[in-house]
mmCIF file of C-alpha atoms in Angstrom:
data_model
loop_
_atom_site.group_PDB
_atom_site.id
_atom_site.type_symbol
_atom_site.label_atom_id
_atom_site.label_comp_id
_atom_site.label_asym_id
_atom_site.label_seq_id
_atom_site.Cartn_x
_atom_site.Cartn_y
_atom_site.Cartn_z
ATOM 1 C CA MET A 1 -8.591 -9.559 4.809
ATOM 2 C CA ARG A 2 -10.338 -11.334 1.939
ATOM 3 C CA GLU A 3 -13.745 -10.237 3.205
ATOM 4 C CA MET A 4 -12.538 -6.632 3.503
ATOM 5 C CA PHE A 5 -11.200 -6.675 -0.055
ATOM 6 C CA ARG A 6 -14.461 -8.139 -1.317
ATOM 7 C CA THR A 7 -16.335 -5.294 0.365
ATOM 8 C CA LEU A 8 -14.040 -2.568 -0.966
ATOM 9 C CA PHE A 9 -13.635 -3.995 -4.472
ATOM 10 C CA PRO A 10 -16.765 -2.282 -5.910
ATOM 11 C CA TYR A 11 -15.468 1.085 -4.712
ATOM 12 C CA LEU A 12 -12.012 0.430 -6.137
ATOM 13 C CA ARG A 13 -13.466 -0.722 -9.441
ATOM 14 C CA ARG A 14 -15.589 2.429 -9.647
ATOM 15 C CA HIS A 15 -12.410 4.555 -9.458
ATOM 16 C CA ARG A 16 -10.023 2.119 -11.139
ATOM 17 C CA TRP A 17 -8.862 4.461 -13.907
ATOM 18 C CA ARG A 18 -7.915 7.259 -11.523
ATOM 19 C CA LEU A 19 -6.013 4.784 -9.349
ATOM 20 C CA PHE A 20 -4.300 3.263 -12.397
ATOM 21 C CA LEU A 21 -3.223 6.670 -13.694
ATOM 22 C CA GLY A 22 -2.111 7.579 -10.197
ATOM 23 C CA ALA A 23 0.094 4.475 -10.056
ATOM 24 C CA LEU A 24 1.697 5.426 -13.396
ATOM 25 C CA VAL A 25 2.333 8.958 -12.154
ATOM 26 C CA VAL A 26 3.913 7.600 -8.967
ATOM 27 C CA GLY A 27 6.242 5.498 -11.123
ATOM 28 C CA GLY A 28 7.195 8.562 -13.159
ATOM 29 C CA THR A 29 7.869 10.542 -9.986
ATOM 30 C CA SER A 30 10.095 7.758 -8.673
ATOM 31 C CA PHE A 31 12.077 7.657 -11.914
ATOM 32 C CA LEU A 32 12.762 11.403 -11.806
ATOM 33 C CA ALA A 33 13.621 11.234 -8.100
ATOM 34 C CA ALA A 34 16.274 8.623 -8.931
ATOM 35 C CA ARG A 35 17.484 10.356 -12.118
ATOM 36 C CA ILE A 36 18.110 13.879 -10.805
ATOM 37 C CA PRO A 37 20.877 13.099 -8.236
ATOM 38 C CA PRO A 38 23.220 11.518 -10.844
ATOM 39 C CA LEU A 39 22.751 14.595 -13.028
ATOM 40 C CA VAL A 40 23.654 16.856 -10.118
ATOM 41 C CA GLY A 41 26.721 14.708 -9.466
ATOM 42 C CA ALA A 42 27.777 14.938 -13.111
ATOM 43 C CA VAL A 43 27.494 18.737 -13.060
ATOM 44 C CA VAL A 44 29.555 18.936 -9.853
ATOM 45 C CA ASP A 45 32.240 16.701 -11.378
ATOM 46 C CA TYR A 46 32.209 18.838 -14.521
ATOM 47 C CA ILE A 47 32.711 22.033 -12.500
ATOM 48 C CA LEU A 48 35.479 20.525 -10.365
ATOM 49 C CA GLY A 49 37.185 19.355 -13.548
ATOM 50 C CA GLY A 50 38.236 22.927 -14.233
ATOM 51 C CA SER A 51 37.186 23.243 -17.880
ATOM 52 C CA VAL A 52 33.757 24.789 -17.599
ATOM 53 C CA ALA A 53 31.902 25.801 -20.774
ATOM 54 C CA PRO A 54 29.188 28.306 -19.765
ATOM 55 C CA GLY A 55 26.784 27.121 -22.453
ATOM 56 C CA ARG A 56 27.040 23.462 -21.499
ATOM 57 C CA LEU A 57 26.817 24.276 -17.796
ATOM 58 C CA ALA A 58 23.703 26.388 -18.307
ATOM 59 C CA LEU A 59 22.121 23.594 -20.372
ATOM 60 C CA SER A 60 22.840 20.999 -17.670
ATOM 61 C CA LEU A 61 21.510 23.218 -14.894
ATOM 62 C CA GLY A 62 18.410 23.998 -16.950
ATOM 63 C CA LEU A 63 17.818 20.273 -17.447
ATOM 64 C CA ILE A 64 18.079 19.615 -13.722
ATOM 65 C CA VAL A 65 15.709 22.452 -12.865
ATOM 66 C CA GLY A 66 13.274 21.344 -15.571
ATOM 67 C CA LEU A 67 13.221 17.756 -14.325
ATOM 68 C CA ALA A 68 12.751 18.983 -10.753
ATOM 69 C CA VAL A 69 9.752 21.075 -11.830
ATOM 70 C CA VAL A 70 8.258 18.108 -13.674
ATOM 71 C CA ALA A 71 8.844 15.863 -10.640
ATOM 72 C CA ALA A 72 7.102 18.381 -8.386
ATOM 73 C CA GLY A 73 4.158 18.529 -10.799
ATOM 74 C CA LEU A 74 3.890 14.741 -10.922
ATOM 75 C CA HIS A 75 4.103 14.565 -7.140
ATOM 76 C CA TYR A 76 1.195 16.974 -6.886
ATOM 77 C CA LEU A 77 -0.744 15.074 -9.573
ATOM 78 C CA GLN A 78 -0.316 11.709 -7.855
ATOM 79 C CA ARG A 79 -1.895 13.133 -4.723
ATOM 80 C CA ILE A 80 -4.823 14.469 -6.731
ATOM 81 C CA LEU A 81 -5.358 11.095 -8.405
ATOM 82 C CA ILE A 82 -4.858 8.807 -5.389
ATOM 83 C CA ILE A 83 -5.425 10.806 -2.191
ATOM 84 C CA ILE A 84 -8.518 12.618 -3.471
ATOM 85 C CA THR A 85 -9.850 9.306 -4.804
ATOM 86 C CA SER A 86 -9.481 7.810 -1.328
ATOM 87 C CA ARG A 87 -11.460 10.779 0.023
ATOM 88 C CA LYS A 88 -14.204 10.124 -2.523
ATOM 89 C CA ILE A 89 -14.354 6.460 -1.504
ATOM 90 C CA GLU A 90 -14.475 7.520 2.152
ATOM 91 C CA TYR A 91 -17.439 9.774 1.373
ATOM 92 C CA GLU A 92 -19.225 6.944 -0.447
ATOM 93 C CA LEU A 93 -18.510 4.527 2.399
ATOM 94 C CA ARG A 94 -19.941 6.890 5.003
ATOM 95 C CA ASN A 95 -23.111 7.391 2.969
ATOM 96 C CA ASP A 96 -23.545 3.656 2.426
ATOM 97 C CA PHE A 97 -22.830 2.938 6.091
ATOM 98 C CA PHE A 98 -25.402 5.476 7.257
ATOM 99 C CA GLY A 99 -27.924 4.162 4.733
ATOM 100 C CA HIS A 100 -27.375 0.650 6.048
ATOM 101 C CA LEU A 101 -27.928 1.821 9.644
ATOM 102 C CA LEU A 102 -31.316 3.219 8.655
ATOM 103 C CA LYS A 103 -32.396 -0.205 7.396
ATOM 104 C CA LEU A 104 -31.453 -2.157 10.525
ATOM 105 C CA PRO A 105 -34.199 -3.287 12.960
ATOM 106 C CA PRO A 106 -34.534 -1.807 16.477
ATOM 107 C CA SER A 107 -33.246 -5.076 17.948
ATOM 108 C CA PHE A 108 -29.813 -4.306 16.470
ATOM 109 C CA TYR A 109 -29.563 -1.077 18.470
ATOM 110 C CA ASP A 110 -30.707 -2.877 21.626
ATOM 111 C CA ARG A 111 -27.678 -5.164 21.592
ATOM 112 C CA MET A 112 -25.131 -2.847 19.920
ATOM 113 C CA LYS A 113 -23.285 -0.208 21.909
ATOM 114 C CA THR A 114 -23.650 3.350 20.657
ATOM 115 C CA GLY A 115 -19.905 3.861 21.039
ATOM 116 C CA ASP A 116 -19.173 0.920 18.737
ATOM 117 C CA ILE A 117 -21.439 2.371 16.044
ATOM 118 C CA ILE A 118 -19.815 5.802 16.366
ATOM 119 C CA SER A 119 -16.350 4.240 16.215
ATOM 120 C CA ARG A 120 -17.183 2.348 13.025
ATOM 121 C CA ALA A 121 -18.748 5.416 11.423
ATOM 122 C CA THR A 122 -15.787 7.685 12.171
ATOM 123 C CA SER A 123 -12.460 6.162 13.142
ATOM 124 C CA ASP A 124 -12.799 2.842 11.291
ATOM 125 C CA ILE A 125 -13.801 4.431 7.996
ATOM 126 C CA ASP A 126 -11.016 6.979 8.401
ATOM 127 C CA GLN A 127 -8.539 4.105 8.740
ATOM 128 C CA ILE A 128 -9.913 2.554 5.550
ATOM 129 C CA ARG A 129 -9.392 5.877 3.779
ATOM 130 C CA THR A 130 -5.770 5.858 4.951
ATOM 131 C CA VAL A 131 -5.284 2.361 3.526
ATOM 132 C CA LEU A 132 -6.800 3.358 0.179
ATOM 133 C CA GLY A 133 -4.798 6.611 -0.023
ATOM 134 C CA PRO A 134 -1.277 6.610 1.443
ATOM 135 C CA GLY A 135 -1.563 2.829 1.828
ATOM 136 C CA ILE A 136 -1.602 2.537 -1.971
ATOM 137 C CA MET A 137 0.600 5.489 -2.930
ATOM 138 C CA TYR A 138 3.609 4.909 -0.670
ATOM 139 C CA PRO A 139 4.104 1.176 -1.371
ATOM 140 C CA ILE A 140 3.993 1.857 -5.118
ATOM 141 C CA ALA A 141 6.516 4.662 -4.638
ATOM 142 C CA ALA A 142 8.839 2.358 -2.683
ATOM 143 C CA LEU A 143 8.523 -0.524 -5.164
ATOM 144 C CA THR A 144 9.296 1.732 -8.137
ATOM 145 C CA LEU A 145 11.939 3.942 -6.518
ATOM 146 C CA ALA A 146 14.101 1.042 -5.308
ATOM 147 C CA PRO A 147 14.889 -0.503 -8.731
ATOM 148 C CA PHE A 148 15.432 2.894 -10.384
ATOM 149 C CA THR A 149 17.778 3.952 -7.575
ATOM 150 C CA LEU A 150 19.655 0.659 -7.640
ATOM 151 C CA TYR A 151 20.097 0.927 -11.423
ATOM 152 C CA PHE A 152 21.652 4.403 -11.296
ATOM 153 C CA MET A 153 23.777 3.455 -8.275
ATOM 154 C CA LEU A 154 25.143 0.392 -10.087
ATOM 155 C CA ARG A 155 26.105 2.569 -13.041
ATOM 156 C CA ILE A 156 28.221 4.729 -10.734
ATOM 157 C CA SER A 157 29.779 2.078 -8.468
ATOM 158 C CA TRP A 158 28.449 -1.421 -7.986
ATOM 159 C CA PRO A 159 30.441 -2.122 -4.743
ATOM 160 C CA ALA A 160 29.070 1.051 -3.142
ATOM 161 C CA ALA A 161 25.585 0.195 -4.417
ATOM 162 C CA LEU A 162 25.679 -3.256 -2.819
ATOM 163 C CA VAL A 163 26.882 -1.817 0.481
ATOM 164 C CA GLY A 164 24.189 0.861 0.346
ATOM 165 C CA PHE A 165 21.426 -1.663 -0.302
ATOM 166 C CA ALA A 166 22.645 -4.247 2.241
ATOM 167 C CA PRO A 167 20.370 -2.883 5.020
ATOM 168 C CA MET A 168 17.393 -3.499 2.736
ATOM 169 C CA LEU A 169 17.836 -7.246 3.340
ATOM 170 C CA VAL A 170 16.709 -6.918 6.964
ATOM 171 C CA MET A 171 13.938 -4.400 6.274
ATOM 172 C CA PRO A 172 11.190 -7.011 5.590
ATOM 173 C CA PHE A 173 11.766 -8.601 9.002
ATOM 174 C CA LEU A 174 11.728 -5.248 10.800
ATOM 175 C CA VAL A 175 8.617 -4.137 8.930
ATOM 176 C CA ASN A 176 6.839 -7.375 9.845
ATOM 177 C CA ILE A 177 7.646 -6.910 13.543
ATOM 178 C CA LEU A 178 6.593 -3.269 13.555
ATOM 179 C CA ALA A 179 3.435 -3.996 11.542
ATOM 180 C CA ASN A 180 2.250 -6.596 14.065
ATOM 181 C CA LEU A 181 3.024 -4.228 16.938
ATOM 182 C CA THR A 182 1.214 -1.364 15.223
ATOM 183 C CA TYR A 183 -1.818 -3.550 14.510
ATOM 184 C CA LYS A 184 -2.177 -4.605 18.151
ATOM 185 C CA ARG A 185 -1.843 -1.034 19.418
ATOM 186 C CA SER A 186 -4.198 0.332 16.779
ATOM 187 C CA LEU A 187 -6.783 -2.274 17.786
ATOM 188 C CA SER A 188 -6.489 -1.142 21.412
ATOM 189 C CA ILE A 189 -7.010 2.460 20.316
ATOM 190 C CA GLN A 190 -10.110 1.548 18.315
ATOM 191 C CA GLU A 191 -11.617 -0.423 21.194
ATOM 192 C CA HIS A 192 -10.982 2.379 23.673
ATOM 193 C CA PHE A 193 -12.372 4.956 21.232
ATOM 194 C CA ALA A 194 -15.602 2.949 21.062
ATOM 195 C CA ASP A 195 -15.855 2.887 24.875
ATOM 196 C CA PHE A 196 -14.995 6.583 25.061
ATOM 197 C CA SER A 197 -17.632 7.530 22.486
ATOM 198 C CA GLY A 198 -20.261 5.441 24.253
ATOM 199 C CA ARG A 199 -19.466 7.039 27.613
ATOM 200 C CA ILE A 200 -19.759 10.540 26.128
ATOM 201 C CA GLN A 201 -23.109 9.627 24.557
ATOM 202 C CA GLU A 202 -24.372 8.343 27.915
ATOM 203 C CA SER A 203 -23.276 11.549 29.645
ATOM 204 C CA ILE A 204 -25.030 13.717 27.077
ATOM 205 C CA SER A 205 -28.252 11.700 27.073
ATOM 206 C CA GLY A 206 -28.322 11.635 30.883
ATOM 207 C CA VAL A 207 -27.338 15.246 31.398
ATOM 208 C CA HIS A 208 -30.540 16.042 33.329
ATOM 209 C CA VAL A 209 -29.894 13.188 35.761
ATOM 210 C CA VAL A 210 -26.292 14.333 36.219
ATOM 211 C CA LYS A 211 -27.446 17.873 37.014
ATOM 212 C CA SER A 212 -30.187 16.666 39.335
ATOM 213 C CA PHE A 213 -27.665 14.820 41.514
ATOM 214 C CA THR A 214 -24.985 17.529 41.061
ATOM 215 C CA GLN A 215 -22.530 15.016 39.575
ATOM 216 C CA GLU A 216 -20.968 17.374 37.046
ATOM 217 C CA GLY A 217 -17.552 17.187 38.733
ATOM 218 C CA HIS A 218 -17.636 13.407 38.822
ATOM 219 C CA GLU A 219 -18.563 13.217 35.122
ATOM 220 C CA GLU A 220 -15.725 15.575 34.247
ATOM 221 C CA GLU A 221 -13.254 13.380 36.151
ATOM 222 C CA VAL A 222 -14.509 10.224 34.441
ATOM 223 C CA LEU A 223 -14.344 11.718 30.951
ATOM 224 C CA ASP A 224 -10.962 13.268 31.695
ATOM 225 C CA GLY A 225 -9.708 9.796 32.613
ATOM 226 C CA TYR A 226 -10.996 8.411 29.318
ATOM 227 C CA ASN A 227 -9.325 11.277 27.490
ATOM 228 C CA ARG A 228 -5.958 10.746 29.192
ATOM 229 C CA ARG A 229 -6.151 7.017 28.410
ATOM 230 C CA ASN A 230 -6.899 7.839 24.784
ATOM 231 C CA ALA A 231 -3.882 10.149 24.605
ATOM 232 C CA ASP A 232 -1.623 7.522 26.239
ATOM 233 C CA LEU A 233 -2.706 4.823 23.790
ATOM 234 C CA ASN A 234 -2.091 7.087 20.806
ATOM 235 C CA MET A 235 1.309 8.108 22.101
#
């Protein structure tokens, strides 16, 4: 993990201001997401109270709609700042990876499987992009939304707030179990994808041999088996 962070740090530093602004926008989105429901509740209580002043009601509804529009705009902006930044880093990583491959000696390609190289150039870098995009945005959203939500819930009813947040106490343990399970299964998917890619490359490079011995049907069965295994692992 430390080695991975050391490798990615130059890319993160290059886009640090966009990521920082994105984090601030995510915090603003979380605040509005927690603030709007109490306003809706207040308007409902006001209407059910029986004494409805049209001017005050229109002002409250306008405020709710305005905050909802702002929240939607911030939600869109956070994706521009964080998700698009992760795409930019992915693009830079692919270029640097390909440039590094061009500098490696022939002996490297003698001992390295083609499928492993393809897997690293495609699936692995795509996973890194996911970590740097949603992997940054969603944890920040959760860490900022929880305290804002708890604050507004406590203002309404602290016993109900404590009951509502009680399941959160077991969430870290469940997340840890699921994270370890997901990691093991994702690793299996990556390893199989490397084997699958290598087998496809061998079939393409040896297509003349396959045709010479009329083994097209056999190759289709083999690749279909790889494909079904890939689908099963992903499911």
